[in-house]
Amino acid sequence: MHQLTLAEIARGLADKKFSSEELTKVLLARIAQLDPQLNSFISLTEDLALQQAKAADARRANGESGALLGAPIAHKDLFCTQGIRTSCGSKMLDNFKAPYDATVVAKLAAAGAVTLGKTNMDEFAMGSANESSYYGAVKNPWNLEYVPGGSSGGSAAAVAARLLPAATGTDTGGSIRQPAALTNLTGLKPTYGRVSRWGMIAYASSLDQGGPLARTAEDCAILLQGMAGFDPQDSTSIDEPVPDYSAGLNGSLQGLRIGVPKEYFSAGLDPRIADLIMASIEELKKLGAVIKEISLPNMQHAIPAYYVIAPAEASSNLSRFDGVRFGYRCEDPKNLEDLYKRSRGEGFGPEVQRRIMVGAYALSAGYYDAYYLKAQKIRRLIKNDFMAAFNEVDIILGPTTPNPAWKLGAKNNDPVAAYLEDVYTITANLAGLPGLSMPAGFVDGLPVGVQLLAPYFQEGRLLNVAHQYQLNTDWHTRTPTGF
Ligand code: GLN
């Protein structure tokens, strides 16, 4: 039963082949048995899950239907869940029980999804390896000595290991697409404003976006359907109608114009990944797509701009964690200053502290113009590059990451080496565009992803292309040994 996709689960439940309660029990037992190897969950919510599963079964018995009604999922542990620990992977929030549900959590619960637990993540979503969590590193099910990618690494590892069919993640600079690529999943970062950020603990507010991680594009369509939509509680949420994503999966790719940026194939890209990307292009050509070389001339400025903007916003967002209002408070503070300093010094891990310092520096008087303002100008240039490209093509295609997964600990002493892994994903966040990663093959037994980017609000186009590709390839069906 654990091999079923969301789409298959929906059919099985509708046909009364099994109940949501049965399925939930099977998956909870599987998590208990296998997750100790992976560390993909921070909290399990067995009682809530069984209660939601029974309620979903009752709704189906009353004639209700819906692709998510009774479907087991998990939430990255930065989506607030009422009465349940919402840790953000940090000691700072280890004791924090959210007083309300995030909009995404509430919407999915209303659609009948069953929450099995909260997944592990890089502390405050800062990272590309899922090694910075206060709860320990997450392991990649394809090789337990390797990282699963981050920061939504717990969601990715759990879904890749078939502990559950799908999970939520968030993507500020690649944290849905990159772990999807490194664990052989399909992951989608929606257009900025498509999915509500209300109740999603902020890292860098102008970049953060929630989205689905699943094995197939078909399942991403189902989960995104439950997450997307206007939310008056989020001032950056956009009031655009949400299309029927599942209905759009079967469009023909005949004549689809795919742009391949020449800057993507630089020295930093593992040549074996480049070969797999070329193979995926050949596959899409067979389906009728037309390939065009394009240019994104400002791409090389993306990482420096992001690593100013994201820490700047983080330093501001994380100022609320002061030992007074939320989470961790140090023992026996001598005075107010000591309370702030020690609560933050003891509650935040080293990567979070590094980002706060970089961000506070970039925003400080005298440096703002030199760093933050300049980074914002680069951001506009990057957006303009995409706008020009999308005048000529419908989709942009390339690698999701320059390298496959690396060994646990391999980049621990060199944060910049990890930052460089974000080179292909970050531009979509800077421009606010939707992006998807899908399985495209293996290098040394480790999965490789191909990334598709589309114009604003064209999530449906990404899912359509990925679904057609998946109907004609079987990379996404491969299962890691031992799971
Ligand atoms: N790796 C990037 C960072 O560390 C992106 C993280 C994310 O998307 N949350 O900031």
Short mmCIF file of C-alpha atoms and ligand atoms in Angstrom, two decimals:
data_model
loop_
_atom_site.label_atom_id
_atom_site.label_comp_id
_atom_site.label_asym_id
_atom_site.label_seq_id
_atom_site.Cartn_x
_atom_site.Cartn_y
_atom_site.Cartn_z
CA MET A 1 0.00 0.00 0.00
CA HIS A 2 2.92 2.33 0.70
CA GLN A 3 3.80 2.37 -3.02
CA LEU A 4 0.55 4.10 -3.98
CA THR A 5 0.61 7.62 -5.34
CA LEU A 6 -1.96 10.24 -4.29
CA ALA A 7 -3.85 9.65 -7.53
CA GLU A 8 -3.94 5.90 -6.90
CA ILE A 9 -4.97 6.43 -3.28
CA ALA A 10 -7.86 8.63 -4.38
CA ARG A 11 -9.04 5.89 -6.77
CA GLY A 12 -8.57 3.15 -4.13
CA LEU A 13 -10.56 5.11 -1.55
CA ALA A 14 -13.30 5.93 -4.05
CA ASP A 15 -13.52 2.25 -5.05
CA LYS A 16 -13.56 1.20 -1.37
CA LYS A 17 -10.48 -1.00 -1.85
CA PHE A 18 -9.22 0.26 1.52
CA SER A 19 -10.13 2.96 4.02
CA SER A 20 -8.12 6.01 4.93
CA GLU A 21 -7.85 4.63 8.46
CA GLU A 22 -6.28 1.38 7.17
CA LEU A 23 -3.88 3.25 4.95
CA THR A 24 -2.95 5.67 7.73
CA LYS A 25 -2.16 2.79 10.10
CA VAL A 26 0.03 1.10 7.47
CA LEU A 27 2.00 4.28 6.88
CA LEU A 28 2.38 5.14 10.57
CA ALA A 29 3.77 1.64 11.16
CA ARG A 30 6.14 2.05 8.22
CA ILE A 31 7.36 5.39 9.57
CA ALA A 32 7.96 3.85 13.00
CA GLN A 33 9.93 1.03 11.40
CA LEU A 34 12.00 2.92 8.83
CA ASP A 35 12.31 6.54 9.85
CA PRO A 36 15.00 5.93 12.47
CA GLN A 37 17.37 5.40 9.50
CA LEU A 38 16.36 8.67 7.84
CA ASN A 39 15.37 11.09 10.62
CA SER A 40 12.84 12.68 8.28
CA PHE A 41 10.24 13.52 10.94
CA ILE A 42 10.54 15.91 13.88
CA SER A 43 7.07 15.12 15.25
CA LEU A 44 4.53 12.43 14.51
CA THR A 45 0.86 13.26 14.93
CA GLU A 46 -0.63 9.77 15.19
CA ASP A 47 -3.73 10.74 17.16
CA LEU A 48 -4.59 13.62 14.86
CA ALA A 49 -3.94 11.40 11.81
CA LEU A 50 -6.25 8.63 12.96
CA GLN A 51 -8.94 11.13 13.89
CA GLN A 52 -8.65 12.87 10.48
CA ALA A 53 -8.62 9.50 8.67
CA LYS A 54 -11.80 8.36 10.42
CA ALA A 55 -13.46 11.69 9.67
CA ALA A 56 -12.45 11.39 5.98
CA ASP A 57 -13.83 7.85 5.80
CA ALA A 58 -17.09 9.11 7.31
CA ARG A 59 -17.27 11.95 4.76
CA ARG A 60 -16.75 9.46 1.91
CA ALA A 61 -19.43 7.19 3.38
CA ASN A 62 -21.74 10.22 3.24
CA GLY A 63 -21.15 10.58 -0.47
CA GLU A 64 -18.40 13.21 -0.47
CA SER A 65 -15.45 12.81 -2.83
CA GLY A 66 -12.22 14.67 -3.52
CA ALA A 67 -8.68 13.77 -4.48
CA LEU A 68 -7.35 14.72 -1.04
CA LEU A 69 -10.17 13.28 1.04
CA GLY A 70 -8.39 10.72 3.23
CA ALA A 71 -4.96 11.25 1.62
CA PRO A 72 -2.00 11.00 4.03
CA ILE A 73 0.49 13.87 3.93
CA ALA A 74 2.96 15.62 6.22
CA HIS A 75 3.92 19.25 6.69
CA LYS A 76 7.37 20.75 6.75
CA ASP A 77 7.83 21.82 10.35
CA LEU A 78 7.54 25.53 9.61
CA PHE A 79 3.84 25.43 8.80
CA CYS A 80 2.05 26.35 12.01
CA THR A 81 -0.15 23.54 13.31
CA GLN A 82 -2.50 24.43 16.13
CA GLY A 83 -1.57 22.83 19.44
CA ILE A 84 1.27 20.89 17.80
CA ARG A 85 4.98 21.67 18.05
CA THR A 86 6.13 23.83 15.15
CA SER A 87 9.90 23.90 15.60
CA CYS A 88 11.28 25.25 12.32
CA GLY A 89 14.14 22.81 12.94
CA SER A 90 15.43 25.06 15.73
CA LYS A 91 16.12 24.84 19.44
CA MET A 92 14.58 28.32 19.50
CA LEU A 93 11.12 26.85 18.80
CA ASP A 94 11.58 23.39 20.28
CA ASN A 95 8.88 24.17 22.86
CA PHE A 96 6.63 26.21 20.54
CA LYS A 97 3.11 24.96 19.99
CA ALA A 98 1.44 27.09 17.36
CA PRO A 99 -1.77 28.78 18.52
CA TYR A 100 -3.35 28.49 15.05
CA ASP A 101 -3.09 26.57 11.76
CA ALA A 102 -1.30 28.05 8.76
CA THR A 103 -3.66 28.70 5.84
CA VAL A 104 -2.02 25.84 3.91
CA VAL A 105 -2.57 23.47 6.84
CA ALA A 106 -6.18 24.58 7.29
CA LYS A 107 -6.97 24.32 3.57
CA LEU A 108 -5.52 20.83 3.25
CA ALA A 109 -7.28 19.69 6.41
CA ALA A 110 -10.56 21.04 5.07
CA ALA A 111 -9.99 19.09 1.83
CA GLY A 112 -9.72 15.98 4.00
CA ALA A 113 -5.96 15.39 3.97
CA VAL A 114 -4.57 13.39 6.89
CA THR A 115 -1.53 14.85 8.65
CA LEU A 116 0.90 12.12 9.70
CA GLY A 117 3.45 14.49 11.18
CA LYS A 118 5.85 17.39 10.84
CA THR A 119 8.98 16.87 8.79
CA ASN A 120 12.58 17.70 9.54
CA MET A 121 14.19 20.70 7.89
CA ASP A 122 17.23 22.93 7.94
CA GLU A 123 17.01 25.36 10.85
CA PHE A 124 14.71 28.22 9.79
CA ALA A 125 14.89 26.80 6.22
CA MET A 126 18.49 27.93 5.80
CA GLY A 127 20.47 25.32 3.94
CA SER A 128 20.80 23.01 0.97
CA ALA A 129 21.65 19.78 2.77
CA ASN A 130 19.33 19.42 5.76
CA GLU A 131 22.30 19.20 8.07
CA SER A 132 21.59 22.35 10.09
CA SER A 133 18.51 21.03 11.91
CA TYR A 134 18.57 21.08 15.71
CA TYR A 135 17.08 17.58 15.45
CA GLY A 136 19.99 16.21 13.46
CA ALA A 137 20.71 15.66 9.78
CA VAL A 138 18.28 13.91 7.45
CA LYS A 139 19.69 10.99 5.39
CA ASN A 140 19.08 10.43 1.70
CA PRO A 141 17.20 7.14 1.16
CA TRP A 142 19.20 6.56 -2.04
CA ASN A 143 22.36 6.34 0.05
CA LEU A 144 22.23 6.88 3.78
CA GLU A 145 25.70 8.44 3.77
CA TYR A 146 24.50 11.26 1.54
CA VAL A 147 22.46 14.40 2.16
CA PRO A 148 18.88 14.57 0.82
CA GLY A 149 19.19 18.28 -0.01
CA GLY A 150 17.50 21.02 1.91
CA SER A 151 15.84 22.79 3.40
CA SER A 152 12.72 20.63 2.87
CA GLY A 153 14.90 17.51 3.20
CA GLY A 154 12.65 15.74 5.70
CA SER A 155 9.63 16.00 3.40
CA ALA A 156 11.75 14.83 0.45
CA ALA A 157 13.40 11.87 2.22
CA ALA A 158 10.08 10.69 3.66
CA VAL A 159 8.29 10.76 0.30
CA ALA A 160 11.25 9.24 -1.58
CA ALA A 161 11.39 6.38 0.96
CA ARG A 162 7.66 5.74 0.45
CA LEU A 163 6.83 6.60 4.05
CA LEU A 164 3.97 8.63 2.60
CA PRO A 165 2.89 9.77 -0.88
CA ALA A 166 3.38 13.54 -0.64
CA ALA A 167 4.33 16.37 1.67
CA THR A 168 4.46 20.13 1.79
CA GLY A 169 7.68 22.08 1.51
CA THR A 170 8.81 25.66 1.11
CA ASP A 171 11.21 27.15 -1.39
CA THR A 172 13.09 30.40 -0.74
CA GLY A 173 16.04 29.68 -3.02
CA GLY A 174 15.41 26.10 -4.11
CA SER A 175 14.31 24.20 -1.02
CA ILE A 176 11.54 22.27 -2.77
CA ARG A 177 13.22 21.73 -6.16
CA GLN A 178 16.72 20.91 -4.90
CA PRO A 179 15.75 18.14 -2.42
CA ALA A 180 13.27 16.84 -5.03
CA ALA A 181 16.16 16.53 -7.49
CA LEU A 182 18.47 14.86 -4.98
CA THR A 183 15.88 12.25 -3.91
CA ASN A 184 14.19 11.49 -7.27
CA LEU A 185 10.95 13.39 -6.63
CA THR A 186 8.84 15.93 -8.43
CA GLY A 187 8.64 19.24 -6.57
CA LEU A 188 7.01 22.51 -7.49
CA LYS A 189 7.69 26.04 -6.32
CA PRO A 190 4.64 28.09 -7.27
CA THR A 191 4.58 31.71 -8.43
CA TYR A 192 5.21 34.08 -5.53
CA GLY A 193 1.76 34.88 -4.15
CA ARG A 194 0.06 31.71 -5.43
CA VAL A 195 0.16 29.89 -2.07
CA SER A 196 -0.57 31.73 1.17
CA ARG A 197 2.37 32.40 3.49
CA TRP A 198 0.09 33.03 6.47
CA GLY A 199 1.26 30.82 9.31
CA MET A 200 4.36 29.75 7.39
CA ILE A 201 7.28 30.84 9.58
CA ALA A 202 9.17 33.45 7.57
CA TYR A 203 12.75 33.10 6.41
CA ALA A 204 12.97 35.68 3.59
CA SER A 205 9.45 36.98 3.06
CA SER A 206 9.86 38.29 -0.49
CA LEU A 207 11.19 34.91 -1.67
CA ASP A 208 9.41 32.26 0.45
CA GLN A 209 6.75 30.15 -1.22
CA GLY A 210 5.10 26.90 -0.14
CA GLY A 211 4.51 24.05 -2.56
CA PRO A 212 4.16 20.29 -3.05
CA LEU A 213 6.71 17.45 -3.04
CA ALA A 214 5.53 14.13 -4.47
CA ARG A 215 6.69 11.34 -6.74
CA THR A 216 4.79 12.45 -9.81
CA ALA A 217 3.61 15.63 -11.48
CA GLU A 218 0.09 14.20 -11.29
CA ASP A 219 0.38 14.14 -7.48
CA CYS A 220 1.93 17.61 -7.34
CA ALA A 221 -1.15 18.82 -9.23
CA ILE A 222 -3.43 17.26 -6.61
CA LEU A 223 -1.53 18.68 -3.64
CA LEU A 224 -1.06 22.13 -5.20
CA GLN A 225 -4.81 22.26 -5.86
CA GLY A 226 -5.36 21.98 -2.12
CA MET A 227 -2.73 24.60 -1.25
CA ALA A 228 -3.20 27.37 -3.83
CA GLY A 229 -5.53 30.33 -3.75
CA PHE A 230 -6.03 33.86 -2.55
CA ASP A 231 -5.77 34.50 1.17
CA PRO A 232 -6.79 37.90 2.54
CA GLN A 233 -4.59 37.19 5.60
CA ASP A 234 -1.44 37.32 3.45
CA SER A 235 -0.90 40.77 1.96
CA THR A 236 1.30 39.34 -0.81
CA SER A 237 -1.23 36.67 -1.80
CA ILE A 238 -2.54 37.29 -5.31
CA ASP A 239 -6.21 37.15 -6.21
CA GLU A 240 -5.93 35.06 -9.38
CA PRO A 241 -8.29 32.20 -10.14
CA VAL A 242 -6.79 28.75 -9.51
CA PRO A 243 -7.13 26.50 -12.57
CA ASP A 244 -7.94 22.80 -12.36
CA TYR A 245 -4.37 21.48 -12.40
CA SER A 246 -5.27 17.81 -12.85
CA ALA A 247 -7.51 18.61 -15.82
CA GLY A 248 -4.60 20.42 -17.50
CA LEU A 249 -2.12 17.54 -17.38
CA ASN A 250 -2.92 16.05 -20.76
CA GLY A 251 -2.30 18.98 -23.08
CA SER A 252 -0.19 18.15 -26.13
CA LEU A 253 3.42 19.36 -26.19
CA GLN A 254 3.30 19.76 -29.97
CA GLY A 255 4.99 23.05 -30.81
CA LEU A 256 5.91 23.83 -27.17
CA ARG A 257 8.88 26.19 -27.29
CA ILE A 258 11.54 25.20 -24.76
CA GLY A 259 14.35 27.62 -24.05
CA VAL A 260 17.71 26.31 -22.93
CA PRO A 261 19.92 29.06 -21.49
CA LYS A 262 23.48 28.84 -22.75
CA GLU A 263 24.75 30.08 -19.35
CA TYR A 264 23.48 26.85 -17.73
CA PHE A 265 26.19 24.71 -19.32
CA SER A 266 29.20 26.30 -17.67
CA ALA A 267 32.22 24.75 -16.01
CA GLY A 268 30.41 24.31 -12.68
CA LEU A 269 27.99 21.72 -14.09
CA ASP A 270 28.82 18.03 -13.66
CA PRO A 271 29.14 16.81 -17.30
CA ARG A 272 27.20 13.65 -16.46
CA ILE A 273 24.27 15.82 -15.38
CA ALA A 274 24.62 17.84 -18.58
CA ASP A 275 24.27 14.58 -20.56
CA LEU A 276 21.09 13.64 -18.68
CA ILE A 277 19.64 17.10 -19.33
CA MET A 278 20.38 16.70 -23.04
CA ALA A 279 18.65 13.30 -22.94
CA SER A 280 15.56 14.85 -21.33
CA ILE A 281 15.53 17.46 -24.10
CA GLU A 282 15.59 14.69 -26.73
CA GLU A 283 12.65 13.03 -24.99
CA LEU A 284 10.63 16.25 -25.03
CA LYS A 285 11.51 16.80 -28.69
CA LYS A 286 9.96 13.41 -29.45
CA LEU A 287 6.77 14.72 -27.86
CA GLY A 288 6.75 17.65 -30.25
CA ALA A 289 8.66 20.34 -28.35
CA VAL A 290 10.89 22.77 -30.22
CA ILE A 291 14.21 23.71 -28.62
CA LYS A 292 15.71 27.17 -28.74
CA GLU A 293 18.93 28.45 -27.22
CA ILE A 294 18.35 31.51 -25.05
CA SER A 295 20.44 33.69 -22.76
CA LEU A 296 20.04 34.80 -19.15
CA PRO A 297 22.96 37.21 -19.09
CA ASN A 298 22.68 38.28 -15.44
CA MET A 299 22.53 34.79 -14.03
CA GLN A 300 26.05 34.94 -12.61
CA HIS A 301 24.94 37.70 -10.21
CA ALA A 302 22.10 35.65 -8.74
CA ILE A 303 23.93 33.92 -5.90
CA PRO A 304 25.61 37.06 -4.55
CA ALA A 305 22.33 38.99 -4.78
CA TYR A 306 20.34 36.23 -3.07
CA TYR A 307 22.89 35.82 -0.29
CA VAL A 308 22.48 39.52 0.52
CA ILE A 309 18.69 39.75 0.18
CA ALA A 310 17.75 36.50 1.94
CA PRO A 311 19.95 37.09 5.01
CA ALA A 312 18.82 40.75 5.15
CA GLU A 313 15.18 39.70 5.31
CA ALA A 314 16.04 36.87 7.69
CA SER A 315 17.83 39.20 10.10
CA SER A 316 14.70 41.31 10.24
CA ASN A 317 12.22 38.39 10.43
CA LEU A 318 14.19 36.57 13.11
CA SER A 319 14.42 39.62 15.38
CA ARG A 320 11.06 38.53 16.84
CA PHE A 321 12.79 35.57 18.52
CA ASP A 322 14.06 37.47 21.52
CA GLY A 323 13.48 35.15 24.46
CA VAL A 324 10.46 37.20 25.48
CA ARG A 325 7.64 36.43 23.08
CA PHE A 326 8.38 33.09 21.45
CA GLY A 327 10.25 29.94 22.19
CA TYR A 328 13.56 29.51 23.96
CA ARG A 329 14.58 31.66 26.92
CA CYS A 330 17.99 31.37 28.56
CA GLU A 331 18.33 30.39 32.23
CA ASP A 332 18.65 33.13 34.89
CA PRO A 333 19.11 36.22 32.71
CA LYS A 334 21.02 38.98 34.56
CA ASN A 335 19.21 41.80 32.77
CA LEU A 336 17.27 42.49 29.57
CA GLU A 337 20.34 42.66 27.36
CA ASP A 338 21.66 39.41 28.79
CA LEU A 339 18.23 37.84 28.16
CA TYR A 340 18.28 38.85 24.48
CA LYS A 341 21.88 37.91 23.88
CA ARG A 342 21.93 34.55 25.55
CA SER A 343 18.44 33.49 24.40
CA ARG A 344 19.45 34.19 20.79
CA GLY A 345 23.00 32.93 21.18
CA GLU A 346 21.86 29.64 22.71
CA GLY A 347 18.61 29.24 20.74
CA PHE A 348 19.95 29.74 17.19
CA GLY A 349 22.45 27.42 15.54
CA PRO A 350 25.62 28.57 13.73
CA GLU A 351 24.20 28.89 10.19
CA VAL A 352 21.27 30.98 11.40
CA GLN A 353 23.62 33.21 13.39
CA ARG A 354 25.85 33.62 10.33
CA ARG A 355 22.88 34.71 8.20
CA ILE A 356 21.63 37.15 10.85
CA MET A 357 25.07 38.75 11.03
CA VAL A 358 25.45 38.98 7.24
CA GLY A 359 21.95 40.38 6.92
CA ALA A 360 22.26 42.93 9.70
CA TYR A 361 25.58 44.06 8.22
CA ALA A 362 24.12 44.44 4.72
CA LEU A 363 21.27 46.55 6.07
CA SER A 364 23.34 48.75 8.37
CA ALA A 365 23.80 52.47 7.78
CA GLY A 366 26.51 53.16 5.23
CA TYR A 367 26.31 49.67 3.70
CA TYR A 368 22.68 49.55 2.64
CA ASP A 369 23.32 51.24 -0.70
CA ALA A 370 26.42 49.19 -1.40
CA TYR A 371 24.86 45.79 -0.72
CA TYR A 372 21.12 45.62 -0.21
CA LEU A 373 20.12 48.24 -2.76
CA LYS A 374 22.56 46.86 -5.31
CA ALA A 375 21.22 43.34 -4.77
CA GLN A 376 17.68 44.61 -5.37
CA LYS A 377 18.82 46.17 -8.65
CA ILE A 378 20.35 42.87 -9.73
CA ARG A 379 17.08 41.23 -8.84
CA ARG A 380 15.28 43.48 -11.31
CA LEU A 381 17.83 42.72 -14.05
CA ILE A 382 17.31 39.00 -13.49
CA LYS A 383 13.57 39.42 -13.75
CA ASN A 384 14.01 41.42 -16.97
CA ASP A 385 16.16 38.62 -18.44
CA PHE A 386 13.33 36.16 -17.80
CA MET A 387 10.70 38.49 -19.24
CA ALA A 388 12.76 38.81 -22.42
CA ALA A 389 13.26 35.05 -22.60
CA PHE A 390 9.57 34.33 -22.14
CA ASN A 391 8.81 36.51 -25.15
CA GLU A 392 10.50 33.80 -27.19
CA VAL A 393 9.80 30.54 -25.35
CA ASP A 394 7.06 28.90 -23.27
CA ILE A 395 9.27 27.05 -20.82
CA ILE A 396 12.92 27.27 -19.73
CA LEU A 397 14.71 23.97 -19.13
CA GLY A 398 17.98 23.09 -17.41
CA PRO A 399 19.52 21.20 -14.53
CA THR A 400 18.05 21.67 -11.04
CA THR A 401 21.47 21.34 -9.39
CA PRO A 402 25.05 21.40 -10.70
CA ASN A 403 25.95 18.21 -8.77
CA PRO A 404 24.19 15.16 -7.38
CA ALA A 405 23.83 14.73 -3.59
CA TRP A 406 27.07 15.00 -1.59
CA LYS A 407 28.29 13.07 1.42
CA LEU A 408 27.02 14.12 4.82
CA GLY A 409 29.47 16.61 6.27
CA ALA A 410 31.36 17.17 2.99
CA LYS A 411 30.54 20.88 2.77
CA ASN A 412 30.25 21.63 6.49
CA ASN A 413 33.37 23.73 6.70
CA ASP A 414 32.64 25.66 3.55
CA PRO A 415 29.23 27.37 3.57
CA VAL A 416 29.93 29.06 0.23
CA ALA A 417 30.38 25.65 -1.45
CA ALA A 418 26.84 24.80 -0.35
CA TYR A 419 25.53 28.21 -1.50
CA LEU A 420 26.88 27.49 -5.01
CA GLU A 421 24.59 24.45 -5.28
CA ASP A 422 21.66 26.90 -5.51
CA VAL A 423 22.85 28.43 -8.79
CA TYR A 424 19.99 27.10 -10.96
CA THR A 425 17.15 27.43 -8.48
CA ILE A 426 17.65 30.86 -6.91
CA THR A 427 16.80 32.97 -9.98
CA ALA A 428 13.17 31.77 -9.95
CA ASN A 429 12.77 33.04 -6.39
CA LEU A 430 14.43 36.36 -7.16
CA ALA A 431 12.02 36.82 -10.09
CA GLY A 432 9.00 35.25 -8.30
CA LEU A 433 8.52 32.70 -11.11
CA PRO A 434 7.17 29.15 -10.79
CA GLY A 435 9.63 26.26 -11.14
CA LEU A 436 9.45 22.49 -11.07
CA SER A 437 12.07 19.77 -10.69
CA MET A 438 11.46 16.26 -12.00
CA PRO A 439 13.54 13.07 -12.08
CA ALA A 440 15.82 12.80 -15.12
CA GLY A 441 18.20 9.92 -14.39
CA PHE A 442 21.03 8.85 -12.11
CA VAL A 443 24.73 9.53 -11.62
CA ASP A 444 26.60 6.96 -9.51
CA GLY A 445 23.27 5.67 -8.23
CA LEU A 446 22.19 9.13 -7.09
CA PRO A 447 19.17 10.91 -8.62
CA VAL A 448 19.41 13.93 -10.91
CA GLY A 449 16.67 16.49 -11.56
CA VAL A 450 15.73 18.57 -14.56
CA GLN A 451 14.23 21.97 -13.81
CA LEU A 452 11.44 23.65 -15.77
CA LEU A 453 10.59 27.34 -15.31
CA ALA A 454 7.47 29.07 -16.65
CA PRO A 455 5.95 32.56 -16.74
CA TYR A 456 3.93 33.83 -13.77
CA PHE A 457 0.95 31.65 -12.80
CA GLN A 458 1.79 28.98 -15.39
CA GLU A 459 2.15 26.19 -12.80
CA GLY A 460 -0.30 24.25 -14.95
CA ARG A 461 2.08 24.37 -17.91
CA LEU A 462 4.93 23.02 -15.77
CA LEU A 463 2.76 20.19 -14.49
CA ASN A 464 1.52 19.40 -17.99
CA VAL A 465 5.05 19.15 -19.43
CA ALA A 466 6.28 17.11 -16.47
CA HIS A 467 3.30 14.75 -16.66
CA GLN A 468 3.77 14.14 -20.39
CA TYR A 469 7.47 13.50 -19.78
CA GLN A 470 6.61 11.07 -16.99
CA LEU A 471 4.14 9.19 -19.21
CA ASN A 472 7.10 8.50 -21.51
CA THR A 473 9.93 7.90 -19.03
CA ASP A 474 10.24 5.81 -15.89
CA TRP A 475 12.87 7.64 -13.83
CA HIS A 476 10.24 8.83 -11.35
CA THR A 477 9.12 5.25 -10.67
CA ARG A 478 12.53 4.08 -9.43
CA THR A 479 12.56 3.17 -5.73
CA PRO A 480 15.58 3.39 -3.43
CA THR A 481 16.85 -0.03 -2.32
CA GLY A 482 15.79 -0.89 1.21
CA PHE A 483 12.60 1.18 1.00
N1 GLN B 1 19.80 26.95 0.05
C1 GLN B 1 19.14 28.21 0.11
C2 GLN B 1 19.45 28.88 1.41
O1 GLN B 1 20.10 28.30 2.20
C3 GLN B 1 17.66 28.05 -0.09
C4 GLN B 1 16.92 27.62 1.10
C5 GLN B 1 15.45 27.63 0.89
O2 GLN B 1 14.97 27.62 -0.24
N2 GLN B 1 14.71 27.67 1.99
O3 GLN B 1 19.06 29.96 1.68
#
